[in-house]
Short mmCIF file of C-alpha atoms (C1' of nucleotides) in Angstrom, two decimals:
data_model
loop_
_atom_site.label_atom_id
_atom_site.label_comp_id
_atom_site.label_asym_id
_atom_site.label_seq_id
_atom_site.Cartn_x
_atom_site.Cartn_y
_atom_site.Cartn_z
CA UNK A 1242 12.55 -21.54 -1.31
CA UNK A 1243 12.10 -25.16 -0.24
CA UNK A 1244 8.34 -24.73 -0.45
CA UNK A 1245 8.77 -24.02 -4.11
CA UNK A 1246 11.08 -26.96 -4.78
CA UNK A 1247 8.61 -29.26 -2.99
CA UNK A 1248 5.85 -27.90 -5.12
CA UNK A 1249 7.84 -28.51 -8.29
CA UNK A 1250 8.31 -32.15 -7.32
CA UNK A 1251 4.57 -32.64 -7.70
CA UNK A 1252 5.06 -32.15 -11.40
CA UNK A 1253 8.59 -33.24 -12.19
CA UNK A 1254 11.33 -35.15 -10.44
CA UNK A 1255 14.46 -33.15 -9.76
CA UNK A 1256 17.90 -34.40 -8.82
CA UNK A 1257 19.76 -32.50 -6.13
CA UNK A 1258 21.85 -30.73 -8.74
CA UNK A 1259 18.79 -29.74 -10.72
CA UNK A 1260 17.06 -28.48 -7.62
CA UNK A 1261 20.03 -26.30 -6.78
CA UNK A 1262 20.17 -25.00 -10.36
CA UNK A 1263 16.54 -24.03 -10.02
CA UNK A 1264 17.20 -22.40 -6.67
CA UNK A 1265 20.01 -20.31 -8.06
CA UNK A 1266 17.75 -18.94 -10.79
CA UNK A 1267 14.87 -17.84 -8.59
CA UNK A 1268 14.38 -15.15 -5.98
CA UNK A 1269 12.11 -14.84 -2.98
CA UNK A 1270 10.39 -11.55 -2.35
CA UNK A 1271 7.84 -10.06 0.03
CA UNK A 1272 5.16 -7.57 -0.86
CA UNK A 1273 3.01 -5.57 1.51
CA UNK A 1274 -0.74 -5.47 1.35
CA UNK A 1275 -1.63 -2.98 -1.38
CA UNK A 1276 1.67 -3.18 -3.25
CA UNK A 1277 1.88 -4.03 -6.91
CA UNK A 1278 3.73 -6.99 -8.39
CA UNK A 1279 3.02 -5.60 -11.86
CA UNK A 1280 1.74 -2.15 -12.77
CA UNK A 1281 0.06 -1.42 -16.09
CA UNK A 1282 2.61 0.32 -18.26
CA UNK A 1283 5.61 -1.45 -16.73
CA UNK A 1284 7.22 -4.45 -18.34
CA UNK A 1285 6.44 -7.68 -16.51
CA UNK A 1286 9.94 -9.00 -15.80
CA UNK A 1287 9.03 -12.03 -13.70
CA UNK A 1288 6.85 -15.05 -13.54
CA UNK A 1289 5.61 -15.01 -9.98
CA UNK A 1290 4.71 -17.97 -7.80
CA UNK A 1291 2.67 -17.17 -4.71
CA UNK A 1292 4.00 -18.82 -1.56
CA UNK A 1293 1.55 -17.08 0.74
CA UNK A 1294 -0.92 -14.23 0.44
CA UNK A 1295 -3.45 -13.29 -2.19
CA UNK A 1296 -3.44 -11.10 -5.29
CA UNK A 1297 -5.85 -9.59 -7.77
CA UNK A 1298 -5.12 -9.00 -11.43
CA UNK A 1299 -7.19 -6.16 -12.83
CA UNK A 1300 -7.57 -3.97 -15.83
CA UNK A 1301 -8.25 -0.26 -15.53
CA UNK A 1302 -10.45 0.96 -18.35
CA UNK A 1303 -10.48 4.44 -19.85
CA UNK A 1304 -13.29 5.52 -17.54
CA UNK A 1305 -11.23 4.60 -14.52
CA UNK A 1306 -13.23 1.46 -13.72
CA UNK A 1307 -11.43 -1.61 -12.46
CA UNK A 1308 -12.22 -5.01 -13.92
CA UNK A 1309 -10.87 -7.96 -12.03
CA UNK A 1310 -9.44 -10.57 -14.37
CA UNK A 1311 -8.38 -13.08 -11.79
CA UNK A 1312 -7.27 -13.68 -8.23
CA UNK A 1313 -4.13 -15.50 -7.17
CA UNK A 1314 -3.54 -17.54 -4.03
CA UNK A 1315 -1.00 -19.92 -2.52
CA UNK A 1316 0.67 -22.16 -5.10
CA UNK A 1317 -0.63 -20.23 -8.08
CA UNK A 1318 1.28 -18.44 -10.77
CA UNK A 1319 0.79 -14.81 -11.59
CA UNK A 1320 2.02 -12.47 -14.26
CA UNK A 1321 0.95 -10.60 -17.35
CA UNK A 1322 1.84 -13.32 -19.83
CA UNK A 1323 1.66 -11.12 -22.89
CA UNK A 1324 3.92 -8.53 -21.29
CA UNK A 1325 6.35 -11.21 -20.08
CA UNK A 1326 6.80 -13.07 -23.34
CA UNK A 1327 7.17 -9.91 -25.43
CA UNK A 1328 8.79 -7.82 -22.68
CA UNK A 1329 6.32 -5.11 -23.62
CA UNK A 1330 4.34 -2.78 -21.33
CA UNK A 1331 1.72 -4.63 -19.28
CA UNK A 1332 -2.01 -4.02 -19.68
CA UNK A 1333 -2.81 -5.45 -16.30
CA UNK A 1334 -2.12 -4.53 -12.72
CA UNK A 1335 -1.34 -7.24 -10.19
CA UNK A 1336 -1.86 -6.08 -6.66
CA UNK A 1337 -1.42 -7.85 -3.32
CA UNK A 1338 -4.54 -7.89 -1.17
CA UNK A 1339 -2.60 -9.20 1.83
CA UNK A 1340 1.09 -9.24 2.64
CA UNK A 1341 2.31 -11.70 0.07
CA UNK A 1342 5.42 -13.81 -0.25
CA UNK A 1343 6.43 -14.92 -3.71
CA UNK A 1344 9.11 -16.72 -5.70
CA UNK A 1345 10.07 -15.03 -8.95
CA UNK A 1346 11.85 -16.20 -12.09
CA UNK A 1347 13.25 -13.37 -14.16
CA UNK A 1348 12.84 -13.20 -17.90
CA UNK A 1349 16.59 -13.09 -18.35
CA UNK A 1350 17.01 -16.27 -16.28
CA UNK A 1351 14.24 -18.41 -17.56
CA UNK A 1352 15.75 -19.41 -20.90
CA UNK A 1353 18.99 -20.21 -19.16
CA UNK A 1354 17.09 -22.37 -16.71
CA UNK A 1355 15.29 -24.23 -19.49
CA UNK A 1356 18.65 -24.91 -21.09
CA UNK A 1357 20.21 -26.30 -17.94
CA UNK A 1358 17.14 -28.07 -16.57
CA UNK A 1359 15.03 -29.12 -19.54
CA UNK A 1360 12.46 -30.67 -17.22
CA UNK A 1361 11.41 -27.14 -16.35
CA UNK A 1362 10.04 -26.84 -19.86
CA UNK A 1363 7.73 -29.69 -19.02
CA UNK A 1364 6.74 -28.05 -15.78
CA UNK A 1365 5.82 -24.75 -17.39
CA UNK A 1366 4.03 -26.48 -20.23
CA UNK A 1367 1.79 -28.20 -17.67
CA UNK A 1368 1.17 -25.02 -15.70
CA UNK A 1369 0.39 -22.91 -18.72
CA UNK A 1370 -1.82 -25.45 -20.36
CA UNK A 1371 -3.94 -25.73 -17.27
CA UNK A 1372 -4.12 -21.93 -16.95
CA UNK A 1373 -5.19 -21.78 -20.58
CA UNK A 1374 -7.86 -24.40 -20.09
CA UNK A 1375 -9.19 -22.46 -17.13
CA UNK A 1376 -9.57 -19.22 -19.04
CA UNK A 1377 -11.47 -21.08 -21.73
CA UNK A 1378 -13.76 -22.60 -19.16
CA UNK A 1379 -14.34 -19.18 -17.70
CA UNK A 1380 -15.29 -17.65 -21.04
CA UNK A 1381 -17.77 -20.42 -21.70
CA UNK A 1382 -19.32 -19.97 -18.29
CA UNK A 1383 -19.74 -16.28 -18.82
CA UNK A 1384 -21.84 -17.03 -21.85
CA UNK A 1385 -23.79 -19.98 -20.56
CA UNK A 1386 -24.51 -19.19 -16.94
CA UNK A 1387 -26.22 -16.34 -15.15
CA UNK A 1388 -24.67 -14.39 -12.32
CA UNK A 1389 -26.20 -16.51 -9.58
CA UNK A 1390 -24.91 -19.73 -11.05
CA UNK A 1391 -21.47 -18.21 -11.66
CA UNK A 1392 -21.29 -17.00 -8.09
CA UNK A 1393 -22.20 -20.34 -6.58
CA UNK A 1394 -19.70 -22.14 -8.76
CA UNK A 1395 -17.06 -19.65 -7.72
CA UNK A 1396 -17.83 -20.28 -4.06
CA UNK A 1397 -17.54 -24.01 -4.60
CA UNK A 1398 -14.32 -23.87 -6.54
CA UNK A 1399 -12.53 -21.19 -4.55
CA UNK A 1400 -13.92 -21.11 -1.01
CA UNK A 1401 -10.53 -19.77 0.24
CA UNK A 1402 -10.84 -16.72 -1.99
CA UNK A 1403 -14.43 -15.94 -1.03
CA UNK A 1404 -13.37 -15.74 2.61
CA UNK A 1405 -10.46 -13.44 2.02
CA UNK A 1406 -11.38 -10.75 -0.48
CA UNK A 1407 -14.03 -8.00 -0.30
CA UNK A 1408 -17.27 -8.78 -2.05
CA UNK A 1409 -17.12 -5.87 -4.40
CA UNK A 1410 -14.05 -7.47 -5.94
CA UNK A 1411 -15.82 -10.78 -6.37
CA UNK A 1412 -18.66 -8.88 -8.04
CA UNK A 1413 -16.15 -7.29 -10.39
CA UNK A 1414 -14.64 -10.70 -11.15
CA UNK A 1415 -18.09 -12.12 -11.91
CA UNK A 1416 -18.91 -9.11 -14.06
CA UNK A 1417 -21.82 -7.76 -12.00
CA UNK A 1418 -22.43 -4.90 -9.58
CA UNK A 1419 -21.79 -5.31 -5.88
CA UNK A 1420 -25.46 -4.58 -5.22
CA UNK A 1421 -26.61 -7.41 -7.41
CA UNK A 1422 -24.13 -9.79 -5.80
CA UNK A 1423 -25.50 -8.76 -2.44
CA UNK A 1424 -29.00 -9.71 -3.64
CA UNK A 1425 -27.81 -13.06 -4.89
CA UNK A 1426 -26.17 -13.84 -1.56
CA UNK A 1427 -29.34 -12.94 0.20
CA UNK A 1428 -31.56 -15.17 -1.90
CA UNK A 1429 -29.39 -18.18 -1.17
CA UNK A 1430 -29.72 -17.83 2.59
CA UNK A 1431 -33.49 -18.27 2.66
CA UNK B 1119 5.80 19.96 -17.44
CA UNK B 1120 5.95 23.77 -17.47
CA UNK B 1121 5.60 23.78 -13.69
CA UNK B 1122 8.85 21.88 -13.53
CA UNK B 1123 10.70 24.15 -15.96
CA UNK B 1124 9.53 27.19 -13.98
CA UNK B 1125 10.77 25.59 -10.83
CA UNK B 1126 14.17 24.90 -12.40
CA UNK B 1127 14.51 28.56 -13.29
CA UNK B 1128 14.62 29.37 -9.61
CA UNK B 1129 18.00 27.67 -9.51
CA UNK B 1130 19.48 27.99 -12.98
CA UNK B 1131 18.74 30.00 -16.11
CA UNK B 1132 17.79 27.94 -19.12
CA UNK B 1133 17.67 28.97 -22.76
CA UNK B 1134 14.72 27.78 -24.80
CA UNK B 1135 16.83 25.02 -26.34
CA UNK B 1136 18.03 23.87 -22.96
CA UNK B 1137 14.49 23.89 -21.58
CA UNK B 1138 13.31 21.73 -24.46
CA UNK B 1139 16.25 19.35 -23.94
CA UNK B 1140 15.22 19.01 -20.33
CA UNK B 1141 11.60 18.46 -21.34
CA UNK B 1142 12.53 15.69 -23.74
CA UNK B 1143 14.40 13.82 -21.00
CA UNK B 1144 11.68 13.82 -18.38
CA UNK B 1145 8.29 12.17 -18.04
CA UNK B 1146 5.14 13.15 -16.21
CA UNK B 1147 3.28 10.48 -14.28
CA UNK B 1148 0.23 10.22 -12.02
CA UNK B 1149 -0.07 7.95 -9.05
CA UNK B 1150 -3.22 7.16 -7.12
CA UNK B 1151 -3.48 7.43 -3.37
CA UNK B 1152 -1.88 4.34 -1.89
CA UNK B 1153 0.30 3.50 -4.88
CA UNK B 1154 4.05 3.11 -4.59
CA UNK B 1155 6.64 5.14 -6.47
CA UNK B 1156 9.35 2.84 -5.15
CA UNK B 1157 8.93 -0.54 -3.47
CA UNK B 1158 11.65 -2.01 -1.29
CA UNK B 1159 13.37 -4.66 -3.37
CA UNK B 1160 12.83 -2.88 -6.68
CA UNK B 1161 15.55 -0.84 -8.28
CA UNK B 1162 14.83 2.88 -8.04
CA UNK B 1163 14.99 3.88 -11.70
CA UNK B 1164 13.92 7.51 -11.37
CA UNK B 1165 14.52 10.69 -9.50
CA UNK B 1166 11.03 11.93 -8.80
CA UNK B 1167 9.88 15.52 -8.47
CA UNK B 1168 6.49 16.03 -6.84
CA UNK B 1169 4.26 18.42 -8.77
CA UNK B 1170 1.25 17.85 -6.53
CA UNK B 1171 0.31 15.40 -3.81
CA UNK B 1172 2.19 13.97 -0.85
CA UNK B 1173 4.36 10.92 -0.23
CA UNK B 1174 5.92 9.03 2.63
CA UNK B 1175 9.24 7.21 2.51
CA UNK B 1176 9.39 4.37 4.98
CA UNK B 1177 11.50 1.44 6.01
CA UNK B 1178 10.00 -1.88 7.02
CA UNK B 1179 12.03 -3.59 9.73
CA UNK B 1180 12.32 -7.32 10.28
CA UNK B 1181 9.50 -7.26 12.83
CA UNK B 1182 7.18 -5.75 10.26
CA UNK B 1183 7.19 -2.27 11.81
CA UNK B 1184 7.17 0.77 9.56
CA UNK B 1185 9.56 3.63 10.23
CA UNK B 1186 8.86 6.81 8.35
CA UNK B 1187 12.07 8.34 7.06
CA UNK B 1188 10.57 11.39 5.42
CA UNK B 1189 7.56 12.91 3.77
CA UNK B 1190 7.52 14.57 0.36
CA UNK B 1191 5.30 17.39 -0.86
CA UNK B 1192 4.95 19.80 -3.77
CA UNK B 1193 8.29 20.86 -5.25
CA UNK B 1194 10.30 18.27 -3.36
CA UNK B 1195 12.42 15.48 -4.70
CA UNK B 1196 11.96 11.86 -3.79
CA UNK B 1197 13.80 8.65 -4.41
CA UNK B 1198 15.96 6.04 -2.77
CA UNK B 1199 19.30 7.70 -3.52
CA UNK B 1200 21.42 4.66 -2.72
CA UNK B 1201 19.31 2.46 -4.94
CA UNK B 1202 19.31 5.05 -7.72
CA UNK B 1203 23.03 5.69 -7.86
CA UNK B 1204 23.97 2.01 -7.66
CA UNK B 1205 20.88 0.72 -9.48
CA UNK B 1206 20.59 -1.82 -6.68
CA UNK B 1207 17.46 -3.01 -4.86
CA UNK B 1208 15.89 -0.29 -2.73
CA UNK B 1209 15.65 -0.48 1.04
CA UNK B 1210 12.87 2.05 1.23
CA UNK B 1211 9.28 2.22 0.12
CA UNK B 1212 7.88 5.46 -1.24
CA UNK B 1213 4.12 5.57 -1.14
CA UNK B 1214 1.66 8.25 -2.24
CA UNK B 1215 -0.69 9.39 0.53
CA UNK B 1216 -2.85 11.33 -1.93
CA UNK B 1217 -3.23 11.20 -5.67
CA UNK B 1218 0.16 12.48 -6.71
CA UNK B 1219 1.50 13.96 -9.92
CA UNK B 1220 5.23 13.74 -10.50
CA UNK B 1221 7.96 14.45 -13.00
CA UNK B 1222 10.54 11.71 -13.35
CA UNK B 1223 14.06 11.57 -14.74
CA UNK B 1224 15.22 8.08 -15.59
CA UNK B 1225 18.65 6.79 -14.63
CA UNK B 1226 19.46 6.07 -18.26
CA UNK B 1227 18.59 9.65 -19.25
CA UNK B 1228 20.19 11.62 -16.49
CA UNK B 1229 23.82 11.30 -17.61
CA UNK B 1230 22.78 12.19 -21.09
CA UNK B 1231 20.99 15.24 -19.79
CA UNK B 1232 24.04 16.34 -17.78
CA UNK B 1233 26.11 16.05 -20.92
CA UNK B 1234 23.80 18.16 -23.01
CA UNK B 1235 22.77 20.65 -20.33
CA UNK B 1236 25.67 20.96 -17.90
CA UNK B 1237 23.73 23.49 -15.84
CA UNK B 1238 21.64 20.59 -14.63
CA UNK B 1239 24.69 19.36 -12.75
CA UNK B 1240 24.59 22.60 -10.82
CA UNK B 1241 20.90 22.21 -10.18
CA UNK B 1242 21.22 18.72 -8.77
CA UNK B 1243 24.26 19.67 -6.73
CA UNK B 1244 22.19 22.38 -5.05
CA UNK B 1245 19.21 20.11 -4.45
CA UNK B 1246 21.25 17.26 -3.07
CA UNK B 1247 23.41 19.40 -0.86
CA UNK B 1248 20.36 20.92 0.74
CA UNK B 1249 18.79 17.49 1.21
CA UNK B 1250 22.02 16.34 2.84
CA UNK B 1251 22.13 19.32 5.15
CA UNK B 1252 18.56 18.61 6.19
CA UNK B 1253 19.24 15.00 7.14
CA UNK B 1254 22.16 16.16 9.26
CA UNK B 1255 19.99 18.70 10.99
CA UNK B 1256 17.42 16.01 11.65
CA UNK B 1257 19.95 13.66 13.21
CA UNK B 1258 21.19 16.38 15.52
CA UNK B 1259 17.68 17.24 16.59
CA UNK B 1260 16.90 13.65 17.39
CA UNK B 1261 19.76 13.66 19.84
CA UNK B 1262 19.27 17.07 21.32
CA UNK B 1263 15.53 17.55 21.58
CA UNK B 1264 12.73 15.67 23.25
CA UNK B 1265 9.59 14.52 21.47
CA UNK B 1266 7.55 17.57 22.38
CA UNK B 1267 10.13 19.97 21.05
CA UNK B 1268 10.60 17.92 17.89
CA UNK B 1269 6.87 17.87 17.28
CA UNK B 1270 6.46 21.61 17.66
CA UNK B 1271 9.39 22.31 15.39
CA UNK B 1272 7.91 19.94 12.84
CA UNK B 1273 4.58 21.78 13.00
CA UNK B 1274 6.34 25.10 12.49
CA UNK B 1275 8.50 23.93 9.61
CA UNK B 1276 5.96 21.81 7.78
CA UNK B 1277 2.46 23.02 8.61
CA UNK B 1278 1.22 21.73 5.23
CA UNK B 1279 2.29 18.18 6.11
CA UNK B 1280 0.74 18.21 9.57
CA UNK B 1281 -2.65 19.01 8.01
CA UNK B 1282 -2.51 16.30 5.41
CA UNK B 1283 -1.13 13.10 6.90
CA UNK B 1284 -2.50 10.85 9.65
CA UNK B 1285 -1.03 11.43 13.07
CA UNK B 1286 0.28 7.95 13.52
CA UNK B 1287 2.60 8.63 10.60
CA UNK B 1288 3.86 11.84 12.13
CA UNK B 1289 4.47 9.90 15.34
CA UNK B 1290 6.47 7.36 13.38
CA UNK B 1291 8.47 10.13 11.72
CA UNK B 1292 9.24 11.67 15.12
CA UNK B 1293 10.16 8.27 16.52
CA UNK B 1294 7.44 8.04 19.17
CA UNK B 1295 4.16 6.19 19.64
CA UNK B 1296 0.89 7.66 18.38
CA UNK B 1297 -0.43 7.65 21.94
CA UNK B 1298 2.41 9.76 23.19
CA UNK B 1299 1.99 12.18 20.31
CA UNK B 1300 -1.67 12.43 21.21
CA UNK B 1301 -0.62 13.38 24.75
CA UNK B 1302 1.80 16.00 23.50
CA UNK B 1303 -0.87 17.55 21.32
CA UNK B 1304 -3.21 17.64 24.22
CA UNK B 1305 -0.77 19.34 26.56
CA UNK B 1306 -0.21 22.13 24.07
CA UNK B 1307 -3.89 23.02 23.85
CA UNK B 1308 -4.28 23.92 27.51
"C1'" DC C 559 -40.80 -11.05 -17.00
"C1'" DA C 560 -35.98 -12.46 -15.91
"C1'" DG C 561 -31.83 -10.50 -15.29
"C1'" DC C 562 -29.64 -7.10 -14.59
"C1'" DT C 563 -27.95 -1.63 -13.60
"C1'" DC C 564 -28.00 2.75 -11.21
"C1'" DC C 565 -28.89 5.66 -7.33
"C1'" DA C 566 -29.66 6.63 -2.51
"C1'" DA C 567 -30.14 5.38 2.31
"C1'" DT C 568 -28.55 2.78 5.99
"C1'" DA C 569 -26.01 -0.77 8.58
"C1'" DA C 570 -21.87 -3.18 9.74
"C1'" DA C 571 -17.02 -3.57 9.97
"C1'" DG C 572 -12.53 -1.82 9.96
"C1'" DT C 573 -9.11 2.00 10.72
"C1'" DA C 574 -7.54 6.10 13.06
"C1'" DG C 575 -7.33 8.97 17.08
"C1'" DT C 576 -7.90 9.90 22.15
"C1'" DT C 577 -7.75 8.97 26.90
"C1'" DT C 578 -6.27 6.84 30.96
"C1'" DA C 579 -3.50 4.05 33.85
"C1'" DA C 580 0.50 1.40 34.89
"C1'" DG C 581 5.29 1.05 34.35
"C1'" DA C 582 10.36 0.96 32.51
"C1'" DA C 583 14.83 3.54 31.88
"C1'" DA C 584 17.93 7.28 32.81
"C1'" DG C 585 19.55 11.06 35.45
"C1'" DG C 586 19.87 14.08 39.56
"C1'" DG C 587 19.63 15.25 44.53
"C1'" DG C 588 19.86 14.26 49.24
"C1'" DC D 690 22.07 4.09 47.66
"C1'" DC D 691 17.31 5.25 47.47
"C1'" DC D 692 13.82 8.39 45.98
"C1'" DC D 693 11.93 11.40 42.69
"C1'" DT D 694 11.32 13.35 38.10
"C1'" DT D 695 11.34 13.31 33.22
"C1'" DT D 696 10.52 10.92 29.10
"C1'" DC D 697 8.61 7.74 27.00
"C1'" DT D 698 6.11 2.80 26.14
"C1'" DT D 699 2.42 -0.64 26.50
"C1'" DA D 700 -2.19 -1.97 26.98
"C1'" DA D 701 -6.97 -1.41 27.14
"C1'" DA D 702 -11.19 0.98 26.43
"C1'" DC D 703 -13.74 4.11 24.01
"C1'" DT D 704 -15.05 7.60 20.16
"C1'" DA D 705 -15.02 9.17 15.44
"C1'" DC D 706 -14.48 8.44 10.78
"C1'" DT D 707 -14.12 5.79 6.43
"C1'" DT D 708 -14.84 1.88 3.79
"C1'" DT D 709 -17.55 -2.01 2.66
"C1'" DA D 710 -21.97 -4.40 2.51
"C1'" DT D 711 -27.01 -4.50 2.39
"C1'" DT D 712 -31.52 -3.00 1.12
"C1'" DG D 713 -35.03 -1.02 -1.65
"C1'" DG D 714 -36.84 1.35 -5.52
"C1'" DA D 715 -36.89 2.92 -10.26
"C1'" DG D 716 -35.50 1.75 -14.81
"C1'" DC D 717 -33.47 -0.59 -18.99
"C1'" DT D 718 -33.29 -4.58 -22.36
"C1'" DG D 719 -33.93 -8.97 -24.83
#
DNA sequence: CAGCTCCAATAAAGTAGTTTAAGAAAGGGG
DNA sequence: CCCCTTTCTTAAACTACTTTATTGGAGCTG
């Protein structure tokens, strides 16, 4: 819990009362490796902040193929935004790749929290705008860079993720086959 | 769906109208190997009937050790009963050990179904009373039999389960270590 | 031809199962 | 009260199996 409050203070300043209001509107929860925070078809009821662990968000297409949309690590937010804001069935699955500890804010608490601690609006605005900017950057990169360049950039930007998830998932994230990723990795060594 | 209606007819006789009322209050769902039907901390929203596949229900203690409460196979019911009746967070995890097809009755439908098809009350009474009797039997056995006897009884009663789940899970169900189970199995051969 | 996919073979790493040996806890017999 | 047996655990080492990663070749496409 305190981890989360500390993290918030990087973005906004909270009085003691505000901090305790925040605390009373959030819940801590532990997931096991392999468990799902959100399953496609369910409604995404929480915005989820990762305290420790790692997640993958993926889409399962009609042929049964998984496409990794994004990973999530310590201090990141996770959730199917579309499902959360409309409280409609989620398209994405969010699965824990390690035992994962999270803080969650429920849909039915979040408006209440905004009302009582308006600074939280500011906080979420900042978070969401940076998430938005990142997806845009990613789309551009997918058009303008080849797989090798995308992989190396990924390694630079998220060395923690590269260490911790299987390569076939990174391949899926980059939009290539695991075999081709293996080739790319090999080229770089020599 | 029909599989389930057929199964019901073993316990109660349904008219066509009643059968279609039942059908309209239940849902079929497929889980992949490894997926969870119920995760500890979630509210158990369904009573789940296994059409095909196999599940384990386990409890995770504070030291991170798993304790298998029960397995579930074809034509069995599954669910965290306490969580379901109180709609409170579940203590147990229910995980599919194979791809598993189920029929589910939602909490918000079940009372409605009882109202419209009172025979279903009878059906659930029978199911639950036999589940209850089984847990009692199990408790008694844990006090009165040693691990070897418990294992052999388990093999006799549930040969289908023994074939299909890893041994370390059977050991956990019996309340012993996998090493000791391995010894027991070995003794029996000679 | 660069940039990739798909398929098949093989290697490496991780998970499950077995074996053995040492030892703790509980109960019974002398 | 001590010794012995039964019942089970812990730890370590080793085998078997499954999943993940690598490699190579053939093939498609702009």
